[in-house]
Amino acid sequence: MNVAILAHEKFPDRAKTALGVLRYADHDAVAVLDWDNAGQRVNDFVPDVQDAPIREGMADLEADEVDTLLIGIAPIGGGFVESWREDVRTALEYGCDVVSGLHYFLSEDEEFVRLADEHGCKLEDVRKPPEDLTVSQGIAGEVDAEIILTVGTDCSVGKMTTTMELARDAREAGHDVGVIPTGQTGIMIEGWGNPIDRVVSDFTAGAVEEMILEKADEHDYLFVEGQGSIVHPAYSAVTCGILHGAMADKLVLCHAAGREEIHGYESFDVPELSTYVDLYEGLSAPVADGEVVAGALNTTNLADDAAAQEAVEAYADELGVPATDVIRFGTDDVLEALF
Amino acid sequence: MNVAILAHEKFPDRAKTALGVLRYADHDAVAVLDWDNAGQRVNDFVPDVQDAPIREGMADLEADEVDTLLIGIAPIGGGFVESWREDVRTALEYGCDVVSGLHYFLSEDEEFVRLADEHGCKLEDVRKPPEDLTVSQGIAGEVDAEIILTVGTDCSVGKMTTTMELARDAREAGHDVGVIPTGQTGIMIEGWGNPIDRVVSDFTAGAVEEMILEKADEHDYLFVEGQGSIVHPAYSAVTCGILHGAMADKLVLCHAAGREEIHGYESFDVPELSTYVDLYEGLSAPVADGEVVAGALNTTNLADDAAAQEAVEAYADELGVPATDVIRFGTDDVLEALF
């Protein structure tokens, strides 16, 4: 699939979805759209992901170069930015599908619906949950596949990245691995999945279970992308539903080095690591006996490799399990704990 | 408000909402509709709730006797039962509002919408969440009111009943108490509230917080109706969201005597009581320091008062806090622990 990825004014640092797709998806990226950096290349900014030219807009591409436009960024609140309209319009006129993770549903925009209809293409809002979700049956623990879930100390600590790095490296090591995506970036990378944060609260666990039941026969191992944190003042419901819906055998605890307060909720301190281990394992025990067997520490904010190495070692020591920074130091130690 | 309560074929034992309304709501019940028991009275079956005649259908009432029809039962799955249509039709023709907690929304039924429009009355689906809910700000802990939350070892152990009994008796003892309803029966009793199990999962805590912020200035104490259980394979997300959204100061742990397996999920054992206390307090600690200060044991399944008394004492001993069966033995001991 040939994709263009819209990331105006936010590439690369505030374009998490665009970068996730460039890093992990199977798609061929024909361009990133960013009028601020048009003429440069992705690798000028980020060396270790799929390269692509950066263009000003869809009009700079030929219709036959591209199959799909992905919206690779989101403003706070998840609305549609009107200055993007011309790109979406052109994409639809080219006959491209458009995939979006915005809260604003493109499939409810009158002009886009009309254009998609005229040109025979699809508007896919990955944040719109399917209609047929329901409550969990409580049977994800019975599948043959081993289930590995990333859990976190907070939002934005690297659960999606850890899931994708572990899955890719495990595949390269010869294991038969599937990914269960639960958020917009994961869904765009994998090309399917339920947006767990948008489902009816009663169906949170059920929406995870449904994906596991669908994929368990196809793989020996399923890596489930976690969300939020179990003590997050706003998002813990989603975290708890994923934990019980996935009924994981093994947990990987993700943390950002130096994070001491809940991101965006700074009146709340991040508790001790042992509190997280006790809560994740304690909540898991009555349904699945999932244990924290490895740690993933995000050390982006440490400039120095030696300091990062020290931080990872301290993290592993405190957890009493192998740990790494999956981007900086690779996944070998953690994969050894998982397989 | 003069209400008729529809409970065909399920009164009284499988009519939880009808009984809750008869027991706790301020409404005047002019009739229960149950064609199986027409001609008898509510108190022939249940002595300790508001009495009312049982009638065959709305057509047996005069239009000026009744303001509102409440749907007081729900089939498994929450669909609308077509044999009830004549009652809803007659109610609307009488000019009555119709309040329903079904998953099937009356406000999306073509005939009912037309009739409500013609007769100037309202269709109120209490399970349809308001459109303007959003994520929690994490500030319920800052309100002046003291927040007391019922938590449970399972579904259907008496959280709603405990909440309502404690609130009523506390008011009678002179305390200024508000109730925060979170489920369909609570909402029908109180006449307002967010159906937490139907909101978008990301807004679970926020939908509770919004209610607390709305009512905190009006009362000294808020009793929050809990849902589900923190280790429930299907519903724990809702429980966790309520716990963190409410940021309760005090928790009352509700349990059903003798319950050893999760209701409807019998492959899962109910863990030790101490596990629940550890999990509820452990999850609460990072945001609100809520502690289990009392217990409520549902002893309906014990015929003998002495056995019930013994069970309550054992429950209190095991928890190390005062406990009662709120229906059988009243709320004095527990209220003492709360105020």
XYZ file of C-alpha atoms in Angstrom:
678
model
C 0.000 0.000 0.000
C 1.385 3.410 -1.022
C 0.579 5.980 1.619
C 0.954 9.724 2.082
C 1.066 10.829 5.708
C -0.317 14.235 6.693
C 1.739 15.896 9.442
C 1.608 19.665 8.798
C 3.527 21.815 11.278
C 4.062 18.928 13.715
C 6.699 16.750 12.060
C 8.566 15.068 13.607
C 8.328 15.794 17.334
C 4.566 16.129 17.690
C 3.614 13.605 15.011
C 3.449 10.389 17.065
C 1.148 8.584 14.664
C 3.107 9.601 11.544
C 6.359 8.427 13.134
C 4.774 5.201 14.382
C 3.601 4.389 10.871
C 7.010 5.251 9.347
C 8.744 3.140 11.962
C 6.562 0.048 12.156
C 3.965 -0.215 9.383
C 4.379 -2.359 6.252
C 3.132 0.467 4.031
C 5.324 2.212 1.446
C 5.443 5.858 2.451
C 5.512 7.934 -0.763
C 5.474 11.247 1.115
C 5.009 13.029 4.393
C 2.901 16.180 3.942
C 4.274 19.112 5.972
C 4.305 22.576 4.435
C 6.828 23.731 7.047
C 9.475 21.249 5.898
C 8.619 20.669 2.238
C 11.672 19.784 0.130
C 13.498 17.967 2.936
C 13.331 14.255 3.721
C 12.126 12.254 6.722
C 15.655 10.950 7.387
C 16.952 14.525 7.640
C 15.050 14.648 10.920
C 14.723 11.027 12.057
C 17.432 8.669 10.822
C 16.141 5.282 11.965
C 12.736 5.092 10.252
C 11.477 4.566 6.693
C 12.623 7.500 4.566
C 10.299 9.547 2.335
C 10.252 12.976 0.739
C 8.426 15.732 2.591
C 5.936 17.542 0.350
C 3.736 20.566 0.739
C 0.460 18.813 -0.007
C -1.394 16.111 -1.924
C -1.384 18.307 -5.045
C 2.388 17.745 -5.283
C 1.825 14.007 -5.766
C 0.499 12.263 -8.847
C -2.798 10.427 -8.497
C -1.230 7.079 -9.456
C 1.603 7.290 -6.889
C -0.599 6.948 -3.839
C -3.461 4.699 -2.599
C -4.163 6.098 0.827
C -3.857 9.302 2.822
C -3.224 8.796 6.542
C -3.864 11.664 8.966
C -0.697 11.315 11.055
C -1.254 14.036 13.653
C -4.010 15.272 15.963
C -4.547 18.676 17.531
C -5.478 18.798 21.231
C -9.137 17.784 21.368
C -8.889 15.708 18.189
C -10.775 18.105 15.917
C -10.313 18.488 12.161
C -8.109 21.391 11.100
C -9.739 23.220 8.192
C -6.402 23.998 6.537
C -6.082 20.234 5.897
C -9.323 20.141 3.870
C -7.649 20.730 0.513
C -5.363 17.716 1.021
C -8.235 15.420 1.950
C -10.300 16.744 -0.968
C -7.440 16.132 -3.420
C -6.804 12.665 -2.003
C -10.442 11.699 -2.537
C -10.414 13.167 -6.041
C -7.349 11.009 -6.725
C -9.396 8.001 -5.618
C -7.394 7.494 -2.408
C -8.885 6.103 0.799
C -8.415 8.411 3.782
C -7.639 6.976 7.239
C -8.041 9.173 10.320
C -7.692 8.749 14.069
C -9.335 12.080 14.893
C -12.288 12.403 17.234
C -13.917 14.342 14.379
C -15.215 11.641 12.057
C -14.410 12.228 8.396
C -17.177 9.769 7.579
C -19.659 12.296 8.953
C -18.300 15.255 6.954
C -20.760 16.056 4.178
C -18.231 17.106 1.549
C -15.892 14.173 2.208
C -18.755 11.687 2.121
C -19.923 13.079 -1.211
C -16.407 13.021 -2.714
C -15.683 9.516 -1.428
C -18.934 8.393 -2.985
C -18.193 10.056 -6.317
C -14.683 8.619 -6.540
C -15.364 5.196 -5.072
C -13.039 5.464 -2.090
C -13.319 4.849 1.646
C -13.262 7.152 4.673
C -11.943 5.134 7.595
C -12.230 6.626 11.084
C -10.139 4.302 13.223
C -11.478 5.902 16.401
C -15.054 4.911 15.576
C -15.638 1.579 17.335
C -17.509 -1.185 15.498
C -21.224 -1.449 16.321
C -21.158 -5.109 17.331
C -18.950 -4.971 20.430
C -20.335 -6.406 23.661
C -19.368 -7.482 27.180
C -16.466 -9.842 27.777
C -17.166 -13.547 28.122
C -14.103 -13.882 30.343
C -12.421 -16.487 28.123
C -9.275 -14.818 26.720
C -7.283 -16.853 29.246
C -8.359 -20.071 27.551
C -6.698 -19.443 24.188
C -3.612 -21.377 23.148
C -1.507 -18.323 22.347
C 0.643 -16.802 25.090
C -0.462 -13.249 25.793
C 2.008 -10.486 26.619
C 0.680 -7.072 27.637
C 2.534 -3.772 28.003
C 1.402 -1.855 31.097
C 2.565 1.572 32.190
C 3.281 3.917 35.055
C 1.611 6.753 33.108
C 0.409 7.823 29.659
C 3.098 8.527 27.025
C 5.816 6.329 28.480
C 6.258 4.073 25.436
C 3.739 1.211 25.632
C 2.950 1.323 21.904
C 6.627 1.602 20.936
C 7.619 -1.208 23.302
C 4.864 -3.442 21.910
C 5.940 -2.822 18.325
C 9.698 -3.172 18.976
C 9.246 -6.416 20.893
C 6.891 -7.847 18.274
C 9.201 -6.973 15.372
C 12.338 -8.314 17.038
C 10.553 -11.456 18.204
C 9.430 -12.107 14.620
C 12.980 -11.574 13.407
C 14.106 -14.138 15.979
C 11.705 -16.618 14.381
C 8.729 -16.475 16.731
C 5.174 -16.457 15.425
C 3.889 -13.175 16.850
C 0.704 -11.162 16.384
C -0.009 -7.653 17.655
C -3.312 -6.634 19.251
C -3.605 -2.878 18.660
C -5.774 -0.869 21.062
C -5.106 2.780 20.139
C -5.180 4.923 17.037
C -1.490 4.652 16.136
C -1.405 0.908 16.701
C -4.530 0.510 14.583
C -3.027 2.574 11.740
C 0.176 0.549 11.855
C -1.554 -2.831 11.914
C -4.435 -1.828 9.649
C -7.129 -3.175 12.021
C -8.158 -3.070 15.678
C -10.660 -1.705 18.189
C -10.040 1.804 19.611
C -10.465 0.767 23.234
C -10.642 4.299 24.630
C -13.757 5.008 22.523
C -15.845 1.891 23.233
C -18.772 1.811 25.668
C -17.244 1.430 29.141
C -19.093 -1.837 29.800
C -17.490 -3.313 26.672
C -13.881 -2.284 27.440
C -12.694 -5.785 28.362
C -14.958 -7.348 25.737
C -13.462 -5.268 22.920
C -9.984 -6.580 23.811
C -11.168 -10.150 24.277
C -12.847 -10.098 20.867
C -9.542 -9.231 19.164
C -7.654 -11.917 21.083
C -10.197 -14.591 20.197
C -9.924 -13.528 16.556
C -6.119 -13.784 16.398
C -5.217 -16.494 18.927
C -5.417 -19.366 16.439
C -3.124 -17.597 13.982
C -0.146 -17.021 16.290
C 1.865 -18.551 19.134
C 2.273 -15.203 20.883
C 0.088 -12.122 21.012
C 1.555 -8.763 22.071
C -1.233 -6.542 23.377
C -0.706 -2.771 23.235
C -1.551 -1.326 26.669
C -3.062 2.091 27.398
C -2.862 4.628 30.237
C -1.986 3.541 33.763
C -3.842 1.708 36.494
C -3.608 4.712 38.857
C -4.304 7.403 36.269
C -6.958 9.823 37.586
C -8.719 9.955 34.204
C -7.782 6.886 32.153
C -7.466 3.964 34.592
C -10.787 2.465 33.461
C -9.339 1.763 30.023
C -6.174 0.280 31.556
C -8.153 -1.976 33.893
C -10.466 -3.155 31.111
C -7.499 -4.077 28.912
C -5.785 -5.918 31.790
C -8.856 -8.077 32.458
C -9.944 -8.396 28.837
C -6.486 -9.546 27.719
C -5.915 -11.960 30.640
C -2.203 -11.693 29.921
C 0.295 -14.344 30.937
C 3.139 -11.859 31.114
C 3.341 -8.107 31.696
C 6.044 -5.654 30.615
C 6.090 -2.539 32.807
C 6.850 0.630 30.837
C 8.095 3.816 32.494
C 9.724 7.111 31.508
C 13.024 7.832 33.288
C 12.641 10.650 35.773
C 8.854 10.948 35.483
C 7.701 11.920 38.967
C 4.252 13.379 38.347
C 1.334 12.140 36.266
C 1.598 13.811 32.849
C -1.037 16.546 32.570
C -2.224 15.815 36.133
C 0.781 17.163 37.975
C -0.922 17.361 41.374
C -0.588 13.562 41.469
C 2.777 11.957 42.163
C 3.854 8.845 40.304
C 3.902 6.182 43.052
C 6.770 3.769 43.749
C 7.413 1.127 41.089
C 6.570 -1.585 43.605
C 3.080 -0.086 43.915
C 2.527 -0.606 40.199
C 3.824 -4.167 40.294
C 1.577 -4.979 43.269
C -1.482 -3.430 41.624
C -1.017 -4.915 38.145
C -0.218 -8.367 39.502
C -2.829 -8.120 42.262
C -5.582 -7.156 39.823
C -4.500 -9.780 37.353
C -4.259 -12.660 39.835
C -8.001 -13.414 40.237
C -8.452 -13.795 36.469
C -5.139 -14.599 34.815
C -2.027 -14.730 37.041
C -0.143 -12.239 34.888
C 3.276 -11.304 36.250
C 5.621 -8.439 35.515
C 8.525 -10.297 33.874
C 10.350 -7.392 32.250
C 10.675 -3.617 32.199
C 10.936 -1.028 29.438
C 12.384 2.340 30.385
C 12.034 5.307 28.044
C 15.252 7.334 28.447
C 14.639 9.889 25.656
C 15.102 12.702 28.148
C 18.615 11.551 29.081
C 21.147 12.904 26.573
C 23.972 10.700 27.670
C 24.133 6.950 26.873
C 25.989 6.174 30.099
C 23.340 7.930 32.174
C 20.661 6.061 30.241
C 22.426 2.740 30.850
C 22.634 3.526 34.541
C 18.947 4.446 34.636
C 17.991 1.186 32.914
C 20.119 -0.832 35.346
C 18.566 0.913 38.340
C 15.116 0.269 36.873
C 15.869 -3.431 36.353
C 17.252 -3.688 39.886
C 14.229 -2.046 41.426
C 11.822 -4.293 39.507
C 13.968 -7.394 39.983
C 13.500 -8.353 36.308
C 15.425 -7.672 33.069
C 14.873 -4.217 31.560
C 15.974 -2.114 28.610
C 15.283 1.032 26.644
C 13.898 -0.699 23.554
C 14.962 2.112 21.203
C 18.361 2.839 22.687
C 19.588 -0.568 23.761
C 17.451 -3.035 21.813
C 15.200 -5.802 23.064
C 17.492 -8.814 23.587
C 17.385 -8.914 27.384
C 13.652 -8.452 27.520
C 12.911 -11.004 24.790
C 14.960 -13.523 26.742
C 12.635 -13.001 29.708
C 9.574 -13.455 27.493
C 10.442 -16.569 25.498
C -45.039 12.694 40.488
C -47.579 9.899 39.972
C -45.943 6.909 38.355
C -47.020 3.577 36.953
C -44.276 0.939 36.944
C -44.221 -1.716 34.237
C -43.050 -5.110 35.569
C -44.936 -7.757 33.585
C -44.171 -11.373 34.510
C -41.174 -10.404 36.641
C -42.655 -8.867 39.785
C -41.278 -8.949 42.398
C -38.216 -11.181 42.277
C -36.818 -10.217 38.887
C -37.960 -6.578 38.953
C -34.932 -4.905 40.597
C -35.655 -1.469 39.168
C -39.378 -1.556 40.019
C -38.593 -2.588 43.589
C -35.832 0.006 43.921
C -38.228 2.746 42.851
C -40.964 1.485 45.218
C -38.471 1.311 48.055
C -36.482 4.515 47.650
C -37.979 7.019 45.190
C -40.075 10.025 46.200
C -42.641 9.261 43.496
C -46.240 8.251 44.274
C -46.735 4.825 42.735
C -50.302 4.623 41.428
C -49.853 1.118 40.043
C -47.485 -1.673 39.172
C -48.356 -3.200 35.798
C -48.076 -7.000 35.842
C -50.668 -9.063 34.045
C -49.612 -12.174 35.976
C -50.563 -10.642 39.329
C -53.289 -8.121 38.416
C -55.790 -7.594 41.266
C -53.256 -8.133 44.048
C -51.159 -5.449 45.765
C -47.421 -4.817 46.035
C -47.499 -5.406 49.798
C -48.987 -8.870 49.268
C -45.540 -9.805 47.930
C -43.132 -7.307 49.502
C -44.234 -5.874 52.846
C -41.608 -3.190 53.475
C -41.932 -0.951 50.380
C -44.464 1.602 49.121
C -47.756 -0.194 48.466
C -49.685 0.099 45.204
C -52.331 -1.889 43.349
C -51.122 -4.288 40.662
C -52.970 -3.755 37.361
C -53.031 -5.547 34.047
C -51.992 -2.557 31.959
C -52.092 1.205 31.396
C -55.647 0.896 29.996
C -56.842 0.040 33.525
C -55.735 3.465 34.759
C -57.390 6.812 34.084
C -55.349 9.350 32.139
C -55.461 11.885 34.974
C -54.200 9.469 37.646
C -50.703 9.122 36.227
C -47.899 11.427 34.968
C -45.175 8.970 34.084
C -44.704 5.349 33.057
C -41.451 3.792 34.278
C -40.170 0.606 32.640
C -39.225 -1.282 35.808
C -37.752 -4.458 34.337
C -35.307 -5.493 31.630
C -34.993 -8.760 29.720
C -31.501 -10.233 29.302
C -29.861 -8.103 26.609
C -31.976 -5.059 27.443
C -34.232 -5.212 24.372
C -37.801 -3.928 24.155
C -40.483 -6.598 24.561
C -43.170 -6.094 21.920
C -45.967 -7.182 24.262
C -45.273 -3.988 26.264
C -45.979 -1.745 23.245
C -49.669 -1.286 24.026
C -48.832 0.039 27.525
C -46.268 2.517 26.232
C -48.662 3.594 23.462
C -51.509 4.160 25.956
C -49.207 6.047 28.323
C -48.173 8.434 25.560
C -51.791 8.874 24.468
C -52.586 9.787 28.095
C -49.874 12.444 27.883
C -47.492 10.581 30.219
C -43.715 10.761 29.968
C -42.072 7.339 29.624
C -38.785 6.583 31.394
C -36.761 3.537 30.363
C -33.440 1.983 31.307
C -33.403 -0.455 28.397
C -30.521 -0.709 25.941
C -33.193 -0.286 23.259
C -33.847 3.451 23.151
C -37.534 4.380 23.121
C -36.481 7.784 21.797
C -35.396 6.047 18.591
C -38.649 4.093 18.112
C -40.597 5.686 15.276
C -44.074 5.117 16.677
C -43.181 6.273 20.189
C -41.451 9.389 18.882
C -44.538 10.274 16.808
C -46.921 9.693 19.724
C -44.749 11.641 22.178
C -44.668 14.478 19.706
C -48.447 14.418 19.169
C -49.221 14.350 22.879
C -46.476 16.680 24.095
C -44.687 14.202 26.325
C -41.100 13.039 26.811
C -39.305 9.753 26.113
C -36.437 9.506 28.568
C -33.827 6.801 28.015
C -31.774 6.862 31.197
C -29.160 4.582 29.654
C -28.384 7.118 26.914
C -25.429 9.160 28.201
C -25.406 12.947 27.684
C -23.428 14.160 24.658
C -21.194 16.570 26.577
C -19.230 14.147 28.781
C -15.447 14.279 28.622
C -12.275 13.110 30.397
C -11.810 13.611 34.119
C -9.904 16.663 35.307
C -8.827 14.744 38.423
C -10.342 17.234 40.869
C -13.183 15.396 42.647
C -10.881 15.097 45.654
C -10.804 18.871 46.044
C -14.515 19.333 46.793
C -15.688 20.223 50.293
C -18.195 17.393 50.573
C -17.065 14.075 52.040
C -17.407 11.321 49.468
C -18.488 7.811 50.406
C -18.450 5.087 47.746
C -19.927 1.591 47.837
C -17.596 -0.983 46.306
C -18.278 -4.668 45.824
C -16.873 -8.159 45.654
C -19.094 -8.874 42.629
C -22.102 -7.626 40.669
C -25.518 -7.938 42.354
C -24.290 -7.900 45.941
C -26.267 -4.827 47.061
C -24.230 -1.696 46.237
C -27.277 0.279 45.066
C -29.397 -0.858 48.017
C -26.611 -0.101 50.491
C -26.112 3.360 48.995
C -29.815 4.168 49.216
C -30.325 2.743 52.735
C -27.293 4.585 54.099
C -28.301 7.856 52.427
C -31.894 7.658 53.685
C -30.956 6.786 57.260
C -28.204 9.407 57.322
C -30.733 12.031 56.233
C -33.126 10.862 58.939
C -30.293 11.281 61.453
C -30.004 14.905 60.342
C -27.063 14.773 57.944
C -27.077 16.698 54.674
C -26.617 13.882 52.165
C -26.758 13.685 48.384
C -26.710 10.542 46.250
C -24.642 10.205 43.077
C -26.448 7.591 40.965
C -24.405 5.658 38.402
C -26.774 2.948 37.138
C -30.243 2.736 35.673
C -32.108 1.990 38.915
C -30.276 4.693 40.843
C -30.978 7.173 38.060
C -34.691 6.290 38.037
C -34.872 6.673 41.810
C -33.027 9.993 41.917
C -34.457 11.338 38.670
C -31.037 12.295 37.258
C -27.540 10.860 36.734
C -25.043 9.513 34.199
C -25.296 5.819 33.240
C -21.611 5.076 33.793
C -21.654 1.671 32.125
C -22.759 3.282 28.821
C -20.319 6.192 28.559
C -17.231 6.190 26.326
C -14.542 4.265 28.240
C -12.169 7.255 28.260
C -14.870 9.319 30.001
C -15.733 6.796 32.743
C -14.012 8.699 35.556
C -15.000 12.039 34.027
C -18.699 11.161 34.005
C -18.547 10.486 37.763
C -16.437 13.547 38.486
C -18.906 15.764 36.588
C -21.768 14.642 38.865
C -19.703 15.167 42.018
C -18.668 18.670 40.980
C -22.345 19.446 40.273
C -23.588 18.312 43.698
C -20.677 18.931 46.068
C -21.710 22.474 46.970
C -25.235 21.383 47.830
C -24.394 18.716 50.422
C -21.990 17.841 53.233
C -21.837 14.193 52.205
C -22.164 12.475 48.851
C -22.947 8.759 48.661
C -21.742 7.398 45.323
C -23.430 4.268 43.978
C -20.710 1.801 42.959
C -20.851 -0.719 40.094
C -19.371 -4.143 39.392
C -16.175 -5.292 41.082
C -12.520 -4.447 40.661
C -11.652 -8.048 39.710
C -14.688 -8.697 37.516
C -13.580 -10.281 34.212
C -16.012 -8.103 32.221
C -16.967 -5.030 34.260
C -13.847 -3.977 36.200
C -13.221 -1.014 33.891
C -16.429 0.638 35.080
C -15.547 -0.077 38.719
C -12.042 1.338 38.344
C -13.293 4.466 36.572
C -15.828 5.135 39.325
C -13.171 4.613 42.026
C -10.803 7.142 40.467
C -13.504 9.540 39.260
C -15.153 9.696 42.684
C -11.897 10.034 44.674
C -13.810 8.766 47.689
C -12.737 9.455 51.249
C -14.439 6.335 52.581
C -15.372 3.009 51.026
C -18.085 0.548 52.100
C -17.332 -2.989 50.903
C -20.483 -4.867 49.821
C -20.610 -8.645 49.597
C -23.209 -11.408 49.340
C -22.977 -14.057 52.072
C -21.741 -17.353 50.696
C -20.895 -16.046 47.227
C -17.851 -18.044 46.162
C -17.830 -17.632 42.396
C -18.249 -14.556 40.190
C -21.935 -14.389 39.251
C -22.328 -15.422 35.597
C -18.586 -16.109 35.330
C -18.449 -19.186 37.521
C -15.022 -20.332 36.333
C -13.629 -17.460 38.449
C -13.494 -17.761 42.231
C -14.313 -14.790 44.433
C -10.935 -13.996 46.057
C -10.342 -13.465 49.786
C -11.888 -10.345 51.285
C -8.428 -9.054 52.141
C -7.590 -9.104 48.426
C -10.472 -6.712 47.743
C -9.489 -4.406 50.582
C -5.882 -4.344 49.354
C -6.909 -3.650 45.769
C -9.533 -0.995 46.470
C -7.327 0.838 48.965
C -4.172 0.304 46.899
C -5.780 1.700 43.747
C -7.312 4.581 45.654
C -4.136 5.603 47.501
C -2.311 7.393 44.660
C -5.306 9.657 43.994
C -7.506 9.860 47.086
C -6.529 7.757 50.115
C -9.942 6.095 50.328
C -10.189 3.423 53.019
C -12.640 0.610 53.614
C -14.311 1.797 56.838
C -17.396 -0.432 56.875
C -18.937 -3.536 55.357
C -22.391 -4.391 54.013
C -23.265 -8.062 53.784
C -26.289 -9.191 51.792
C -27.720 -12.190 53.688
C -30.903 -12.675 51.617
C -29.930 -16.269 50.967
C -29.802 -17.107 54.699
C -33.308 -17.943 55.957
C -32.445 -17.758 59.609
C -31.792 -14.446 61.443
C -29.289 -16.035 63.801
C -27.268 -17.426 60.909
C -27.416 -14.021 59.224
C -26.217 -12.333 62.416
C -23.353 -14.780 62.653
C -22.412 -14.189 59.013
C -22.416 -10.421 59.531
C -20.210 -10.758 62.617
C -17.758 -12.990 60.798
C -17.703 -10.506 57.920
C -17.023 -7.580 60.277
C -14.284 -9.578 62.027
C -12.589 -10.495 58.782
C -12.666 -6.902 57.532
C -11.791 -5.443 60.931
C -14.476 -2.758 60.528
C -18.180 -2.497 61.521
C -20.611 -4.308 59.219
C -24.312 -5.002 58.837
C -26.962 -6.321 56.496
C -28.574 -2.962 55.735
C -32.012 -4.488 55.051
C -32.079 -7.026 57.846
C -30.269 -5.279 60.668
C -30.370 -1.585 59.765
C -27.532 0.841 59.243
C -26.694 2.162 62.752
C -23.308 0.474 63.155
C -22.159 1.430 59.700
C -23.369 5.035 59.932
C -21.379 5.352 63.147
C -18.257 4.406 61.227
C -19.049 6.951 58.508
C -19.931 10.075 60.511
